[in-house]
Coordinates of C-alpha atoms in Angstrom, one line a residue:
X1 CA 6.0 43.1 7.3
X2 CA 6.6 42.5 3.6
X3 CA 5.9 46.1 2.7
X4 CA 8.6 47.3 5.1
X5 CA 11.3 45.1 3.7
X6 CA 13.8 46.4 1.2
X7 CA 15.1 44.4 -1.8
X8 CA 18.1 43.0 0.1
X9 CA 15.8 41.8 3.0
X10 CA 13.4 40.2 0.5
X11 CA 16.2 38.3 -1.3
X12 CA 17.6 37.1 2.1
X13 CA 14.1 36.0 3.2
X14 CA 13.7 34.1 -0.1
X15 CA 17.1 32.4 0.4
X16 CA 16.3 31.4 3.9
X17 CA 12.9 30.1 2.8
X18 CA 14.6 28.0 0.1
X19 CA 17.0 26.6 2.8
X20 CA 14.1 25.7 5.2
X21 CA 12.2 24.1 2.4
X22 CA 15.2 22.1 1.2
X23 CA 16.0 20.7 4.7
X24 CA 12.4 19.8 5.0
X25 CA 12.5 17.8 1.8
X26 CA 10.6 20.4 -0.2
X27 CA 11.4 23.1 -2.7
X28 CA 10.7 26.8 -2.9
X29 CA 7.9 27.8 -5.3
X30 CA 6.1 31.0 -6.1
X31 CA 3.2 29.8 -4.0
X32 CA 5.3 28.8 -1.0
X33 CA 7.1 32.1 -1.0
X34 CA 3.9 34.0 -1.2
X35 CA 2.5 32.1 1.8
X36 CA 5.7 32.7 3.8
X37 CA 5.8 36.4 3.1
X38 CA 2.0 37.0 3.3
X39 CA 1.7 38.1 -0.4
X40 CA -1.8 37.8 -1.9
X41 CA -2.2 35.2 -4.6
X42 CA -3.2 37.9 -7.1
X43 CA 0.2 39.6 -6.5
X44 CA 2.2 36.6 -7.7
X45 CA 4.4 38.9 -9.8
X46 CA 5.9 40.3 -6.6
X47 CA 7.0 36.8 -5.6
X48 CA 8.3 36.2 -9.1
X49 CA 10.5 39.3 -8.9
X50 CA 11.9 38.3 -5.5
X51 CA 12.8 34.8 -7.0
X52 CA 14.4 36.4 -10.0
X53 CA 16.4 38.8 -7.8
X54 CA 17.5 35.8 -5.7
X55 CA 18.6 33.9 -8.8
X56 CA 20.6 36.9 -10.1
X57 CA 22.4 37.1 -6.7
X58 CA 23.1 33.4 -7.0
X59 CA 21.5 32.5 -3.7
X60 CA 19.0 30.1 -5.2
X61 CA 18.9 28.2 -8.5
X62 CA 16.1 26.5 -10.5
X63 CA 15.5 22.8 -9.7
X64 CA 16.7 20.9 -12.7
X65 CA 14.4 18.7 -14.7
X66 CA 11.3 20.9 -14.7
X67 CA 9.7 21.9 -17.9
X68 CA 6.9 24.2 -16.8
X69 CA 7.7 27.8 -15.7
X70 CA 4.3 27.9 -13.9
X71 CA 5.3 25.0 -11.7
X72 CA 8.9 25.9 -11.3
X73 CA 10.7 25.2 -8.0
X74 CA 14.0 26.4 -6.7
X75 CA 16.7 25.2 -4.3
X76 CA 19.5 26.9 -2.4
X77 CA 22.7 27.5 -4.5
X78 CA 24.6 24.8 -2.5
X79 CA 22.0 22.1 -3.0

């Protein structure tokens, strides 16, 4: 359950989701992470925080070439 995960587990889940999305030809987004972790749409800031923490730990990076923060997508650090 999402509520039982600590920060490190949430960051790891975000990274793993980014990897799965990438090998499937997709990219991680706030919406895809919310769906994966079962976070309500109204709680999008929670997903944003997990994404920000994952970027800070250098496990994911923003996909280059995007202009809108709202539609931002992310890939694993190695992509």
